[in-house]
Short mmCIF file of C-alpha atoms in Angstrom, two decimals:
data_model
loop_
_atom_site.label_atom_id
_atom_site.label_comp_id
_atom_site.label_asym_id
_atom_site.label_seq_id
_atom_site.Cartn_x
_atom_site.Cartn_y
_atom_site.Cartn_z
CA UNK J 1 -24.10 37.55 25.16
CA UNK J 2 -27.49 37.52 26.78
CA UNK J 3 -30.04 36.60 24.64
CA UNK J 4 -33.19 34.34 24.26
CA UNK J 5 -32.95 31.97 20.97
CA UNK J 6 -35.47 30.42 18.85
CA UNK J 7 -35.62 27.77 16.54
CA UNK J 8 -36.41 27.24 13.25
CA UNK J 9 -36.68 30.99 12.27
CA UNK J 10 -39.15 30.14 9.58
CA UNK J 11 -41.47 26.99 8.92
CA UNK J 12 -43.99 25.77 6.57
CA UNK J 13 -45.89 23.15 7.34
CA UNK J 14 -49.06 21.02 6.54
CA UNK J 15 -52.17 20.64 8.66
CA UNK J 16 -51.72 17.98 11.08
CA UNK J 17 -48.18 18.13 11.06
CA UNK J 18 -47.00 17.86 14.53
CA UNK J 19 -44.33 20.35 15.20
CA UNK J 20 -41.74 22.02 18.53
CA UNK J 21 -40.47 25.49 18.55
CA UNK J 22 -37.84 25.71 20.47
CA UNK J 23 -36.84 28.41 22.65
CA UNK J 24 -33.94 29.18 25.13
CA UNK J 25 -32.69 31.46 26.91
CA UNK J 26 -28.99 31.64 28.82
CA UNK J 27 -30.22 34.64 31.70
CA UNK J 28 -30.63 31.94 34.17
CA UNK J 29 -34.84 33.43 33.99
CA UNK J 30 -37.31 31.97 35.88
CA UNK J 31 -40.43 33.65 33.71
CA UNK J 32 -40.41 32.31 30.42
CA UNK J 33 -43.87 33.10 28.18
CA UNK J 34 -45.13 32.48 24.33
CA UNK J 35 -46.29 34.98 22.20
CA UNK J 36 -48.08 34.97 19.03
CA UNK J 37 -48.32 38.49 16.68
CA UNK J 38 -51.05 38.28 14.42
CA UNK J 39 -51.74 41.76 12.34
CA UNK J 40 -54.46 44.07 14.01
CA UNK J 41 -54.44 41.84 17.02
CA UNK J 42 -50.64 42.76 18.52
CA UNK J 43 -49.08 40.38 20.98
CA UNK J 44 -51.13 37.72 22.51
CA UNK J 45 -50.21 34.91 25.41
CA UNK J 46 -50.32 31.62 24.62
CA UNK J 47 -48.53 29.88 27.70
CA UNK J 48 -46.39 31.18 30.52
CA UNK J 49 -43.97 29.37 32.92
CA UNK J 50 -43.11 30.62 36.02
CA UNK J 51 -40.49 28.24 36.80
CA UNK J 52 -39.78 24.53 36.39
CA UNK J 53 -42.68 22.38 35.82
CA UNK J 54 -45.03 25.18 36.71
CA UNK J 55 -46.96 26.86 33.26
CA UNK J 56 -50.08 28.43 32.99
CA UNK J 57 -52.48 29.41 29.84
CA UNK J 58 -52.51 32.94 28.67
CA UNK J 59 -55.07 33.84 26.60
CA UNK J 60 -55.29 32.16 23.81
CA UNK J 61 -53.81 28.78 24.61
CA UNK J 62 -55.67 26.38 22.37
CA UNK J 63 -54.12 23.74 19.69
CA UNK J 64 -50.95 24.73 21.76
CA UNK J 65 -48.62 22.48 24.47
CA UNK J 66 -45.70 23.87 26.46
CA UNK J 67 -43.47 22.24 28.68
CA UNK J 68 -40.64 23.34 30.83
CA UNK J 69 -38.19 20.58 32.12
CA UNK J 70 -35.32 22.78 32.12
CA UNK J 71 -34.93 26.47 33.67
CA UNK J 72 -33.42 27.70 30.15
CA UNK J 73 -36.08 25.71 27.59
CA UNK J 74 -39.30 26.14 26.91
CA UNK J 75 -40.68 24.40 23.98
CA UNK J 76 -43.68 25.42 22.20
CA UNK J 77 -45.68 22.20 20.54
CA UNK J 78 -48.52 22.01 18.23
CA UNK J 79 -49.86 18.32 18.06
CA UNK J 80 -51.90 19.12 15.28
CA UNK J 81 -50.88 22.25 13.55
CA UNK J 82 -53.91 23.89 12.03
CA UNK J 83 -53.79 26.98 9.27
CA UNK J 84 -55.26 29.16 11.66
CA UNK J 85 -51.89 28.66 13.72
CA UNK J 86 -50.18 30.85 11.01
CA UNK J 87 -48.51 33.31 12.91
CA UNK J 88 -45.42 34.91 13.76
CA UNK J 89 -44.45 33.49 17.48
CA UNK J 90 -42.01 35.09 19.74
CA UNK J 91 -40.56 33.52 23.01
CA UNK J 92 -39.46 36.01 25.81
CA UNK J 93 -37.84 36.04 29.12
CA UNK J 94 -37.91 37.93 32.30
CA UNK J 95 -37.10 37.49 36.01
CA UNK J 96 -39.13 37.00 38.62
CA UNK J 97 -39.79 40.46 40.02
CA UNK J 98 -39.28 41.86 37.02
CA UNK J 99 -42.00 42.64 34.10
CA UNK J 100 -38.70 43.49 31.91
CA UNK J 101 -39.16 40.64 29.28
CA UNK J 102 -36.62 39.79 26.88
CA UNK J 103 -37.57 38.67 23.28
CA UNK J 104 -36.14 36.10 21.07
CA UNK J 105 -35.74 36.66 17.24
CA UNK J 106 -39.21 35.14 16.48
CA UNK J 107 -40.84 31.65 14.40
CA UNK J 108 -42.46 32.36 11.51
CA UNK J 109 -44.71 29.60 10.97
CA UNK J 110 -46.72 29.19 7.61
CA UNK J 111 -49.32 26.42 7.71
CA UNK J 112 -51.11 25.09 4.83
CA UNK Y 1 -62.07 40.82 31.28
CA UNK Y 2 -59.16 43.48 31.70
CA UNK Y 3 -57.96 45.44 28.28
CA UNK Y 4 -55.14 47.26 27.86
CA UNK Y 5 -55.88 49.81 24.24
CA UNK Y 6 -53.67 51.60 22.53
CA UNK Y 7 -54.44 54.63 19.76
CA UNK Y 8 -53.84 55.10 17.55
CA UNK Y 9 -53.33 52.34 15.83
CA UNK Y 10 -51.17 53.94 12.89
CA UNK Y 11 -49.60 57.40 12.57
CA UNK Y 12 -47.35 58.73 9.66
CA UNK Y 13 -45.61 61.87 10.48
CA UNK Y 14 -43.04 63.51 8.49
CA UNK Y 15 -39.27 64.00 10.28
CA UNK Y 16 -39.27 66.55 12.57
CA UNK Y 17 -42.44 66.24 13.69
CA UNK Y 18 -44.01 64.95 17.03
CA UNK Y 19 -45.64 61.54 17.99
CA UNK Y 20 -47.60 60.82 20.65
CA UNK Y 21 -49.09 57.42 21.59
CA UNK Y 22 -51.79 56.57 24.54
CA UNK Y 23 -52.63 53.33 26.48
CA UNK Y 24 -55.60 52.94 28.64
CA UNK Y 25 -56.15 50.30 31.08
CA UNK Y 26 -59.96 48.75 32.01
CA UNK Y 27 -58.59 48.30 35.54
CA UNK Y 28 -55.71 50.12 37.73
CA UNK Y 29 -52.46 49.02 36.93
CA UNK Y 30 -49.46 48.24 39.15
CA UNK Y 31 -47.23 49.17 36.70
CA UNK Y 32 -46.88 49.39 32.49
CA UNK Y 33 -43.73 48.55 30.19
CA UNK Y 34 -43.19 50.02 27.29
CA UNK Y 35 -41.58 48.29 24.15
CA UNK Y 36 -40.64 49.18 20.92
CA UNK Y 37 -40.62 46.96 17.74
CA UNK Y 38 -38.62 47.26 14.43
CA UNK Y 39 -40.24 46.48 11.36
CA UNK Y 40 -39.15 42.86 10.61
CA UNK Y 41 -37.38 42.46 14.36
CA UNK Y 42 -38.80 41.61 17.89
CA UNK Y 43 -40.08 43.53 20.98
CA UNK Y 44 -37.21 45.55 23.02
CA UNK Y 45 -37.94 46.54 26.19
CA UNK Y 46 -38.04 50.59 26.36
CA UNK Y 47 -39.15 51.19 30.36
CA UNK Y 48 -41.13 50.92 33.16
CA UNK Y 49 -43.67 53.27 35.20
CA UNK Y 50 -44.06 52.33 38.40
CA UNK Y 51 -45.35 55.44 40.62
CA UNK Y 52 -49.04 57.43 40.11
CA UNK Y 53 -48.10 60.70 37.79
CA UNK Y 54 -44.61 59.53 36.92
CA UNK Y 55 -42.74 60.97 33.83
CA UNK Y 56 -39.33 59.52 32.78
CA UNK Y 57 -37.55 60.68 29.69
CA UNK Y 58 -34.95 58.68 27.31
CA UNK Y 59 -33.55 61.73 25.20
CA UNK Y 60 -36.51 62.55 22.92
CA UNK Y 61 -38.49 60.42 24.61
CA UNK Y 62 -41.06 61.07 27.34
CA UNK Y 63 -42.79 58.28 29.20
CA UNK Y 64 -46.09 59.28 31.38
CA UNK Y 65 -48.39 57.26 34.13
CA UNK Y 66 -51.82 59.00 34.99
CA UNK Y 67 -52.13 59.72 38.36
CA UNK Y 68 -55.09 56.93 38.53
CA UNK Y 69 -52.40 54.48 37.26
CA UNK Y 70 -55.10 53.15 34.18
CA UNK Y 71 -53.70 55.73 31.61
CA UNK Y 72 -50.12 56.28 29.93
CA UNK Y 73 -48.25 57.67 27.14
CA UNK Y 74 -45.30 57.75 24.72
CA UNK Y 75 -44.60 61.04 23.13
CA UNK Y 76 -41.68 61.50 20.70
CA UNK Y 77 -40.11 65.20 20.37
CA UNK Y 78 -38.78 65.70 16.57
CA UNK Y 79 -38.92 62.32 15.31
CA UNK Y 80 -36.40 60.81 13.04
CA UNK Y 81 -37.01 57.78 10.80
CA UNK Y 82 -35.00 55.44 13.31
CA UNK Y 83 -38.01 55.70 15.32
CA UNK Y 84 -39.59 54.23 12.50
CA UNK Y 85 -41.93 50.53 14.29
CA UNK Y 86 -44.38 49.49 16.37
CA UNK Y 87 -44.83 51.09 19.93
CA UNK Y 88 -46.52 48.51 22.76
CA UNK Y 89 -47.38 49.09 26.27
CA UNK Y 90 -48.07 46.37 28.50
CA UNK Y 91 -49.56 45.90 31.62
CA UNK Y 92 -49.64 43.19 34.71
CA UNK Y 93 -52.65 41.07 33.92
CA UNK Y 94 -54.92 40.54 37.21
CA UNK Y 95 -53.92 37.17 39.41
CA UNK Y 96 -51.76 35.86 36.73
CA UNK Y 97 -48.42 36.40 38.12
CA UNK Y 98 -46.12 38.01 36.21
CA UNK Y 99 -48.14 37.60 32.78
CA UNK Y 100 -48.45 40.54 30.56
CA UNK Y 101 -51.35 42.03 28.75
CA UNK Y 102 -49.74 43.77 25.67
CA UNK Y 103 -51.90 46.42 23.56
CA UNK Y 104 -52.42 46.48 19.78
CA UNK Y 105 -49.74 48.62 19.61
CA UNK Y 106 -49.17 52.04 17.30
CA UNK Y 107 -47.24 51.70 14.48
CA UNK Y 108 -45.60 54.74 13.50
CA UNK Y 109 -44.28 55.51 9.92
CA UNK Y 110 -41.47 58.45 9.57
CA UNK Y 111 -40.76 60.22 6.61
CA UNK Y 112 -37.70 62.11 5.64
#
């Protein structure tokens, strides 16, 4: 089944907690992006990847590391997790030529 | 910098009823997505506009592009309460390759 996966689902943490998200994806995608949902403020970019080693910063990219050493992972870190990094965080998928992007389940992440 | 808005931001209808949702763009798009979100789930992937003035329909839905390619709209014909979620459109964001600018999204509530 095609499908982008994301792990943990949930997480609470404590400030300064260094933490990865993990997300993958079996498509064989070369665009892989971060999301963060925050309520009133919808879906914004953290970090995009348009292929192997190559990412970029969305728009809101601070306290947050990405790296992508494989085609199907993309790992979302936060060196020093901070409570205004409580969010809901969702990792998606596309092709390249395509803006048709492909959501995993979502990381809720509680920091205190 | 470019803004992609979406109103409104909430809308409770009762089942039967229409829904309508707009999206306007700061600058002309080269396309716009539109997803769909499930309370409690993540983003699917509903369509994309392409052309100036197009109109596509998925059963009681009917997707829209202004002809100046910076507007577009959702409108839902007799709405039942599984289109109960959150409604985003999304556009290319300028010289970011295949990056998205989502908007706030409209959440609609359906009631029997």
């Amino acid at each position: 089944e095609a499908q982008v996966t994301q792990n943990p689902r949930y997480l609470i943490t404590v400030t300064g907690k260094k933490l990865t998200v993990t997300c993958s994806q079996n498509m064989n995608h070369e665009y892989m992006s971060w999301y963060r949902q925050d309520p009133g403020l919808g879906l914004r970019q953290i970090y995009y990847s348009m292929n192997v080693e190559v990412t970029d910063k969305g728009d809101v990219p601070e306290g947050y590391k990405v790296s992508r050493k494989e085609k199907r992972n993309f790992p979302l870190i936060l060196e020093s997790p901070s409570p205004n990094q409580t969010s809901l965080y969702f990792c998606a998928s596309s092709l390249l030529g395509s803006y048709e992007q492909y959501f995993g389940p979502g990381t809720r992440l509680t920091v205190t | 910098g470019q803004q992609v808005m979406q109103i409104p931001q909430y809308q409770h209808v009762q089942e039967g009823e229409d829904f309508t949702t707009y999206c306007n763009s700061s600058t002309t798009l080269s396309n716009i997505q539109w997803y769909k979100q499930r309370p409690g789930g993540h983003p699917v992937f509903l369509i994309q506009l392409v052309k100036s003035g197009e109109v596509k329909k998925q059963k009681r839905l009917t997707f829209q592009f202004g002809e100046a390619k910076k507007n577009s709209s959702l409108h839902i014909t007799a709405t039942q309460t599984t289109d109960v979620g959150t409604y985003f459109c999304a556009g290319p964001r300028s010289n970011s390759g295949y990056a998205l600018n989502f908007g706030k999204g409209t959440s609609l509530l359906v009631t029997p």
